[in-house]
CSV table of C-alpha atoms in Angstrom, one decimal:
chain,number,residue,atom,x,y,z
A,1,UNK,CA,26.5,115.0,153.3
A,2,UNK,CA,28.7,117.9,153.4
A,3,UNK,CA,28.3,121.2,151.8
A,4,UNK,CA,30.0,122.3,148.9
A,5,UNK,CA,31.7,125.4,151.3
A,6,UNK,CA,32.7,122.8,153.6
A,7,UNK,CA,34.0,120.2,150.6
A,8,UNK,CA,35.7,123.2,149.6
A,9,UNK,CA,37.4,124.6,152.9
A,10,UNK,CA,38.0,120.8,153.3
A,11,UNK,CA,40.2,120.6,150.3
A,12,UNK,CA,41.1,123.5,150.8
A,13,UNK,CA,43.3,122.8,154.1
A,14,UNK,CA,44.2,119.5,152.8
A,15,UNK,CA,45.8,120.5,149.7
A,16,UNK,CA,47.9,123.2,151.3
A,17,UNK,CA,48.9,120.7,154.1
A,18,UNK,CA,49.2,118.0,151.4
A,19,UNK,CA,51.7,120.6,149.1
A,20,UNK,CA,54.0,122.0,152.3
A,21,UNK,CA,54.6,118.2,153.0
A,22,UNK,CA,55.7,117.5,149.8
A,23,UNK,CA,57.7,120.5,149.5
A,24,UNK,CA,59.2,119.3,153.4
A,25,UNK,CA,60.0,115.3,151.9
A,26,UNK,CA,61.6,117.2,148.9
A,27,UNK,CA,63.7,119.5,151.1
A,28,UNK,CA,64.8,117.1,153.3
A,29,UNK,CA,67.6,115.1,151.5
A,30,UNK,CA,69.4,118.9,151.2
A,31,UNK,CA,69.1,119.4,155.1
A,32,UNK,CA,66.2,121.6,155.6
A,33,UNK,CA,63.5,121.0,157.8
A,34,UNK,CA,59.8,123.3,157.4
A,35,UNK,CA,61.3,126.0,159.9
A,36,UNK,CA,64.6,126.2,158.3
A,37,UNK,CA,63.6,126.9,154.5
A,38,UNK,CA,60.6,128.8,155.8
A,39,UNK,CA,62.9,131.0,157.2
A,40,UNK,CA,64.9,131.5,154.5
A,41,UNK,CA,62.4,132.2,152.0
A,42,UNK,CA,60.6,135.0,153.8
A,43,UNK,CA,63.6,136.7,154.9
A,44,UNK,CA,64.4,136.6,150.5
A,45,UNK,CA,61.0,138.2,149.9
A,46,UNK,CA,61.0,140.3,153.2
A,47,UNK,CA,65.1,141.5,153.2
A,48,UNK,CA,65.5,143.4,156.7
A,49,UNK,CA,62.6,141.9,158.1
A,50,UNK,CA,63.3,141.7,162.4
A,51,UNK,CA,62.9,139.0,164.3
A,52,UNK,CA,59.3,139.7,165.7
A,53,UNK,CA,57.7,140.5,162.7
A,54,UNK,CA,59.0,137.2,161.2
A,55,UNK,CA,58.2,135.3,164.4
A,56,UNK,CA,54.6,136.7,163.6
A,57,UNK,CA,55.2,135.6,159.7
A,58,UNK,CA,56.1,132.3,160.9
A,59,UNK,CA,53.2,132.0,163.5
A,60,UNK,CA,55.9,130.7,166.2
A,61,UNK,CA,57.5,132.8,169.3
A,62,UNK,CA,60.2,134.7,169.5
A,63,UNK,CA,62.5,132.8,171.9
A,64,UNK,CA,62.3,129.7,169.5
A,65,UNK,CA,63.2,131.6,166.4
A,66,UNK,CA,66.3,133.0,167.8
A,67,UNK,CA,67.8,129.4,168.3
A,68,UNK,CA,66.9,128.6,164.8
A,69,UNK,CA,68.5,132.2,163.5
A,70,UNK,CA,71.6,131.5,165.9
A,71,UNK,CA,72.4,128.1,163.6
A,72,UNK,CA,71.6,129.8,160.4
A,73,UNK,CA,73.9,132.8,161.2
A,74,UNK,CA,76.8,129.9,162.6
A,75,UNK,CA,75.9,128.0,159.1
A,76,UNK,CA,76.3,131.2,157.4
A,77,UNK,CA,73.2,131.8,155.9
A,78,UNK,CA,72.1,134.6,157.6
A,79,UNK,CA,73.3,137.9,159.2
A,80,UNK,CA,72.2,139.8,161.9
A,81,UNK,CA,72.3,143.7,161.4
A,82,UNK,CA,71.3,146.2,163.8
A,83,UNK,CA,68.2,148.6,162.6
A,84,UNK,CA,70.0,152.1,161.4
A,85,UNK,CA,66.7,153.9,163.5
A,86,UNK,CA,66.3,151.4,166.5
A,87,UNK,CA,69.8,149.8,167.8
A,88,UNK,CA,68.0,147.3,170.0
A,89,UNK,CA,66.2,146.0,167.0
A,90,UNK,CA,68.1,143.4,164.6
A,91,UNK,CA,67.3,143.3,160.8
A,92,UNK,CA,68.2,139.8,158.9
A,93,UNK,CA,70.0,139.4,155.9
A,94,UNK,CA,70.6,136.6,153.6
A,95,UNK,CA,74.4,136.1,153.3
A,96,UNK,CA,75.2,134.9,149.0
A,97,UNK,CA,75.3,131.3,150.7
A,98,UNK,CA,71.9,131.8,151.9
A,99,UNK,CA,71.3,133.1,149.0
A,100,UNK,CA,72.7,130.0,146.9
A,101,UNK,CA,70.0,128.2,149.3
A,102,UNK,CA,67.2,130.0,148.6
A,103,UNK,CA,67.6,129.1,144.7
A,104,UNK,CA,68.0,125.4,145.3
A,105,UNK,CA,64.4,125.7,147.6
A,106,UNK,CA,62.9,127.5,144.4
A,107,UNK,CA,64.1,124.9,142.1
A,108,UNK,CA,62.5,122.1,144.2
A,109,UNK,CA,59.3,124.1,145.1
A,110,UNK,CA,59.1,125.0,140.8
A,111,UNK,CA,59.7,121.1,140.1
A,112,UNK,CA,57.0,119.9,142.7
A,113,UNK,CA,54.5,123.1,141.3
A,114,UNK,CA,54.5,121.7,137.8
A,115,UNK,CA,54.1,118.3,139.0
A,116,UNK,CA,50.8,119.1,141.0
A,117,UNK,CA,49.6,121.6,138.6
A,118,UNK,CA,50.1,119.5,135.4
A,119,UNK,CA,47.0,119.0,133.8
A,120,UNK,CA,45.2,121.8,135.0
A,121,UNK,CA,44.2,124.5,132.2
A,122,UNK,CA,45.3,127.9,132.4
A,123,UNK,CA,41.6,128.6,132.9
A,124,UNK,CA,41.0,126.4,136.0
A,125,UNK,CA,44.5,128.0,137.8
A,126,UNK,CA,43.1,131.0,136.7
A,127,UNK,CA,39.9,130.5,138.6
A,128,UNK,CA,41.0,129.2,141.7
A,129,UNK,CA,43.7,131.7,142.3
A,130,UNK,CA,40.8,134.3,141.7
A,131,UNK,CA,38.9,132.3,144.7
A,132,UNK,CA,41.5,132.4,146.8
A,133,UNK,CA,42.9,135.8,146.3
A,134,UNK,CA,38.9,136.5,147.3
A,135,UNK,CA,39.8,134.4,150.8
A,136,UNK,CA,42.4,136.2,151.6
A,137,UNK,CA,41.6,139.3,150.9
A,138,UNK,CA,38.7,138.9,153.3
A,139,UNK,CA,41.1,137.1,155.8
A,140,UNK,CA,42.9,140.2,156.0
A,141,UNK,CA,40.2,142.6,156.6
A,142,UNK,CA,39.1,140.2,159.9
A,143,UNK,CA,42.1,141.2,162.0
């Protein structure tokens, strides 16, 4: 029989596996695969972020991001600006239509979030973001 820490790491993993491919089946009828609204969304909370550090974000390399950001800047999503302190270095952007796009992922993520966390008391969300803000918190002090 398994612990309760390993029940919980358990479910842990599988409900944040279980809600990014829900989130991917919801995204897919407007065209975006994992990568491609990943991308989006941390370039809008991380406007100016380079290429590296969102490689890093992304957990993928380099190389394989740049194809993806070479679509997304064709498709107009995106723009490439070069860093105002480091010329090499190139800073994205959202353009407004990636913009637009980023709205129509938060209305989909929003819909599937009250979905899952519909009959759940503000008490139990309460708690478990409290546990996992704990997790990560120690997470971040192990690298």
């Amino acid at each position: 029989m398994k612990t309760l820490d390993e029940q919980f790491a358990e479910a842990l993993h599988l409900a944040a596996h279980g809600w990014r491919t829900a989130l991917d089946r919801r995204l897919r009828p407007l065209g975006y695969s994992r990568s491609r609204w990943m991308v989006l969304l941390h370039i809008s909370r991380n406007d100016g972020i380079n290429h590296r550090a969102l490689a890093d974000l992304l957990g993928i390399e380099a190389p394989t991001l740049v194809r993806l950001i070479d679509r997304m800047e064709t498709e107009g999503l995106l723009k490439r600006r070069a860093c105002e302190t480091d010329r090499r270095v190139k800073q994205l952007h959202l353009s407004p239509a990636g913009r637009k796009e980023v709205e129509r992922i938060w209305a989909s993520a929003a819909d599937l979030r009250k979905e899952l966390l519909s009959g759940l008391s503000q008490t139990e969300i309460g708690v478990t973001l409290n546990a996992l803000h704990n997790i990560r918190a120690k997470l971040e002090n192990l690298t």
